[in-house]
Amino acid sequence: MRAECRCPEGEMVALLHHIAGKHCWRASKEFTLVIKCGHLRISRKDQNEIVWVENGSPAHVALEEVITNKKLLKDLAKLTEFDNTGELESYHSLMTIYALKREHFCYNAMVARTQLAVLDHNANVNRAQAEVKKGSKQGKKRFKIVCGKQRKNWVAKEIKTPKSYSYVEGMMNDVILCKKGKKFKYKPKIQAKCIAPTPKPPKQDVIEKRLSNKQK
């Protein structure tokens, strides 16, 4: 049962009405956004044949205690938008190819390397799954098996089609045009030696201020 409004707390409370065979109700003081179920209209025949949980029965009361738990409802906002971070981790792995962690890069180099990683990622993020080209299994999707680091079990993962770097040719053409002076030349941003919001005070003043605070 999915309620009409994307309100996790309201949807949970709406479940109490749904299992009792009630699909439209008045708004309560706590939850006013969800006042009916989000599913299609149930026919009178199905309404009569489905075994609903009687409102006020021990089973209904027990479920109500769980669903209306304030701590659970408070945590729903953090649980309902959960998503796997696999794609983000994949991007971070790609980023280390362009900007090695063990090497130091200046600001401008880091910006350029990050941009290259983004171009690579965006150009290949939606690659299709590779297929077997020859033999009796021709046309079937290709997989590889890897051992998971967390659960230590073997799982099947899709093998993607080869990467495309078609965008590189355009970049190389722009480099040639820049060399000939026909393209805008990038002016590196000069970083300030001190990025603090206020000017640096004399060292002795700061030391004296700290010592005076300790004496207090």
Short mmCIF file of C-alpha atoms in Angstrom, two decimals:
data_model
loop_
_atom_site.label_atom_id
_atom_site.label_comp_id
_atom_site.label_asym_id
_atom_site.label_seq_id
_atom_site.Cartn_x
_atom_site.Cartn_y
_atom_site.Cartn_z
CA MET A 1 0.00 0.00 0.00
CA ARG A 2 1.44 3.33 -1.05
CA ALA A 3 -0.23 6.54 -0.01
CA GLU A 4 -0.83 9.36 -2.46
CA CYS A 5 1.55 11.88 -0.87
CA ARG A 6 5.27 11.42 -0.37
CA CYS A 7 5.09 11.78 3.40
CA PRO A 8 6.84 8.80 5.05
CA GLU A 9 5.28 9.35 8.47
CA GLY A 10 1.80 9.78 7.00
CA GLU A 11 2.19 6.70 4.81
CA MET A 12 3.10 4.56 7.81
CA VAL A 13 0.04 5.72 9.75
CA ALA A 14 -2.08 5.26 6.60
CA LEU A 15 -1.15 1.58 6.70
CA LEU A 16 -3.28 1.17 9.83
CA HIS A 17 -6.35 2.34 7.91
CA HIS A 18 -5.56 0.29 4.81
CA ILE A 19 -5.21 -3.09 6.56
CA ALA A 20 -8.55 -2.45 8.25
CA GLY A 21 -10.23 -1.98 4.87
CA LYS A 22 -10.53 1.78 5.16
CA HIS A 23 -9.01 3.64 2.22
CA CYS A 24 -10.18 7.20 2.84
CA TRP A 25 -10.21 8.97 6.21
CA ARG A 26 -10.16 12.31 7.97
CA ALA A 27 -6.88 14.03 8.65
CA SER A 28 -5.55 13.66 12.17
CA LYS A 29 -3.85 16.37 14.23
CA GLU A 30 -0.40 14.89 13.69
CA PHE A 31 -0.66 13.81 10.03
CA THR A 32 -2.70 15.98 7.67
CA LEU A 33 -0.97 15.29 4.33
CA VAL A 34 -2.15 11.72 3.76
CA ILE A 35 -5.92 11.22 3.86
CA LYS A 36 -6.38 8.29 1.47
CA CYS A 37 -4.56 5.31 0.00
CA GLY A 38 -2.54 5.72 -3.17
CA HIS A 39 -3.65 2.48 -4.86
CA LEU A 40 -6.41 2.09 -7.45
CA ARG A 41 -10.01 1.81 -6.34
CA ILE A 42 -10.80 -1.62 -4.92
CA SER A 43 -13.96 -3.20 -6.29
CA ARG A 44 -16.82 -4.02 -3.94
CA LYS A 45 -16.29 -7.73 -4.63
CA ASP A 46 -12.61 -7.60 -3.67
CA GLN A 47 -13.42 -5.42 -0.68
CA ASN A 48 -15.75 -8.11 0.62
CA GLU A 49 -13.48 -11.06 -0.20
CA ILE A 50 -10.23 -9.69 1.27
CA VAL A 51 -9.69 -10.64 4.90
CA TRP A 52 -8.97 -7.30 6.54
CA VAL A 53 -7.53 -6.84 10.02
CA GLU A 54 -10.31 -5.75 12.34
CA ASN A 55 -9.81 -2.29 13.80
CA GLY A 56 -9.14 -2.59 17.54
CA SER A 57 -8.24 -6.29 17.37
CA PRO A 58 -5.09 -7.51 19.20
CA ALA A 59 -3.21 -7.75 15.88
CA HIS A 60 -4.24 -4.23 14.88
CA VAL A 61 -3.35 -2.79 18.28
CA ALA A 62 0.06 -4.51 18.25
CA LEU A 63 0.84 -3.11 14.80
CA GLU A 64 -0.38 0.33 15.86
CA GLU A 65 2.09 0.35 18.75
CA VAL A 66 4.93 -0.33 16.33
CA ILE A 67 3.86 2.07 13.56
CA THR A 68 3.07 5.03 15.83
CA ASN A 69 6.35 4.74 17.72
CA LYS A 70 7.71 8.31 17.71
CA LYS A 71 11.32 7.19 17.47
CA LEU A 72 10.56 5.06 14.40
CA LEU A 73 8.62 7.85 12.69
CA LYS A 74 11.45 10.29 13.40
CA ASP A 75 14.00 7.95 11.80
CA LEU A 76 11.88 7.37 8.68
CA ALA A 77 13.06 10.59 7.06
CA LYS A 78 16.63 9.27 7.11
CA LEU A 79 15.74 5.74 6.02
CA THR A 80 13.33 6.30 3.13
CA GLU A 81 15.85 8.12 0.90
CA PHE A 82 18.55 5.47 1.33
CA ASP A 83 20.48 4.62 -1.82
CA ASN A 84 23.48 2.53 -2.72
CA THR A 85 26.75 4.48 -2.97
CA GLY A 86 28.30 2.15 -5.55
CA GLU A 87 28.23 4.73 -8.36
CA LEU A 88 29.83 7.38 -6.13
CA GLU A 89 32.57 4.96 -5.10
CA SER A 90 33.12 4.11 -8.76
CA TYR A 91 33.62 7.80 -9.56
CA HIS A 92 36.07 8.22 -6.68
CA SER A 93 38.03 5.23 -7.99
CA LEU A 94 38.14 6.84 -11.44
CA MET A 95 39.27 10.11 -9.87
CA THR A 96 42.36 8.44 -8.39
CA ILE A 97 43.46 7.47 -11.91
CA TYR A 98 43.66 11.12 -12.93
CA ALA A 99 44.85 12.45 -9.56
CA LEU A 100 46.95 9.96 -7.61
CA LYS A 101 46.59 10.27 -3.86
CA ARG A 102 50.30 9.81 -3.24
CA GLU A 103 51.27 12.77 -5.41
CA HIS A 104 50.88 16.49 -4.77
CA PHE A 105 49.25 18.73 -7.38
CA CYS A 106 48.89 22.50 -7.47
CA TYR A 107 45.39 24.01 -7.49
CA ASN A 108 45.17 24.51 -11.26
CA ALA A 109 46.42 20.99 -11.97
CA MET A 110 43.87 19.57 -9.54
CA VAL A 111 41.05 21.47 -11.25
CA ALA A 112 42.16 20.21 -14.68
CA ARG A 113 42.51 16.60 -13.51
CA THR A 114 39.10 16.71 -11.84
CA GLN A 115 37.55 18.05 -15.04
CA LEU A 116 39.15 15.22 -17.03
CA ALA A 117 37.76 12.67 -14.59
CA VAL A 118 34.28 14.22 -14.88
CA LEU A 119 34.43 14.12 -18.69
CA ASP A 120 35.48 10.47 -18.60
CA HIS A 121 32.74 9.60 -16.12
CA ASN A 122 29.94 11.42 -17.95
CA ALA A 123 30.92 9.95 -21.33
CA ASN A 124 30.85 6.37 -20.06
CA VAL A 125 28.42 6.26 -17.13
CA ASN A 126 25.54 4.80 -19.20
CA ARG A 127 27.46 2.11 -21.05
CA ALA A 128 25.41 -0.93 -22.02
CA GLN A 129 26.20 -4.44 -20.81
CA ALA A 130 28.51 -6.34 -23.15
CA GLU A 131 27.23 -9.38 -25.04
CA VAL A 132 28.88 -12.60 -26.21
CA LYS A 133 29.83 -12.12 -29.88
CA LYS A 134 30.59 -15.70 -30.95
CA GLY A 135 29.70 -19.28 -30.16
CA SER A 136 26.59 -20.97 -28.85
CA LYS A 137 26.04 -18.20 -26.27
CA GLN A 138 26.14 -15.41 -28.84
CA GLY A 139 23.91 -12.49 -27.86
CA LYS A 140 23.81 -13.38 -24.16
CA LYS A 141 24.81 -10.81 -21.55
CA ARG A 142 28.34 -11.06 -20.16
CA PHE A 143 29.14 -11.32 -16.46
CA LYS A 144 32.18 -11.71 -14.25
CA ILE A 145 32.30 -13.07 -10.71
CA VAL A 146 34.12 -11.25 -7.94
CA CYS A 147 34.57 -11.89 -4.24
CA GLY A 148 32.96 -9.20 -2.08
CA LYS A 149 35.15 -7.47 0.49
CA GLN A 150 32.47 -7.21 3.17
CA ARG A 151 30.55 -10.48 3.05
CA LYS A 152 33.38 -12.55 1.55
CA ASN A 153 31.01 -14.21 -0.89
CA TRP A 154 31.16 -14.48 -4.68
CA VAL A 155 28.77 -12.30 -6.67
CA ALA A 156 28.09 -11.77 -10.39
CA LYS A 157 28.76 -8.34 -11.88
CA GLU A 158 27.94 -7.03 -15.34
CA ILE A 159 30.72 -6.58 -17.90
CA LYS A 160 30.23 -3.26 -19.65
CA THR A 161 31.03 -2.40 -23.26
CA PRO A 162 34.47 -0.78 -23.85
CA LYS A 163 34.86 2.86 -22.89
CA SER A 164 34.51 5.63 -25.46
CA TYR A 165 36.88 8.60 -25.59
CA SER A 166 35.34 10.36 -28.58
CA TYR A 167 35.43 13.68 -26.70
CA VAL A 168 39.25 13.66 -26.66
CA GLU A 169 39.55 14.56 -30.36
CA GLY A 170 37.64 17.80 -29.84
CA MET A 171 39.86 18.66 -26.89
CA MET A 172 43.01 18.06 -28.94
CA ASN A 173 41.69 20.31 -31.71
CA ASP A 174 41.08 23.04 -29.13
CA VAL A 175 44.65 22.64 -27.87
CA ILE A 176 45.98 23.27 -31.39
CA LEU A 177 43.74 26.33 -31.79
CA CYS A 178 44.92 27.65 -28.43
CA LYS A 179 48.53 27.21 -29.56
CA LYS A 180 47.76 29.23 -32.69
CA GLY A 181 46.14 31.93 -30.58
CA LYS A 182 42.67 31.37 -32.00
CA LYS A 183 41.11 30.24 -28.76
CA PHE A 184 40.76 31.84 -25.35
CA LYS A 185 43.77 31.11 -23.19
CA TYR A 186 43.09 29.99 -19.67
CA LYS A 187 44.40 32.39 -17.05
CA PRO A 188 45.28 30.49 -13.89
CA LYS A 189 43.71 31.82 -10.72
CA ILE A 190 46.32 33.18 -8.34
CA GLN A 191 45.69 31.85 -4.87
CA ALA A 192 46.12 34.16 -1.91
CA LYS A 193 48.87 33.24 0.54
CA CYS A 194 46.43 33.61 3.42
CA ILE A 195 42.77 32.61 3.04
CA ALA A 196 41.75 33.67 6.57
CA PRO A 197 38.76 36.09 6.64
CA THR A 198 40.72 38.63 8.74
CA PRO A 199 44.28 40.00 8.42
CA LYS A 200 46.97 38.15 10.36
CA PRO A 201 47.69 39.93 13.67
CA PRO A 202 51.15 40.21 15.25
CA LYS A 203 52.25 36.89 16.75
CA GLN A 204 53.05 38.38 20.15
CA ASP A 205 49.54 39.84 20.46
CA VAL A 206 47.98 36.41 19.92
CA ILE A 207 50.32 34.80 22.46
CA GLU A 208 49.57 37.42 25.10
CA LYS A 209 45.84 37.02 24.54
CA ARG A 210 46.07 33.28 25.10
CA LEU A 211 48.15 33.68 28.27
CA SER A 212 45.71 36.22 29.67
CA ASN A 213 42.78 33.85 29.02
CA LYS A 214 44.56 31.08 30.95
CA GLN A 215 45.09 33.37 33.95
CA LYS A 216 41.38 34.09 34.11
#
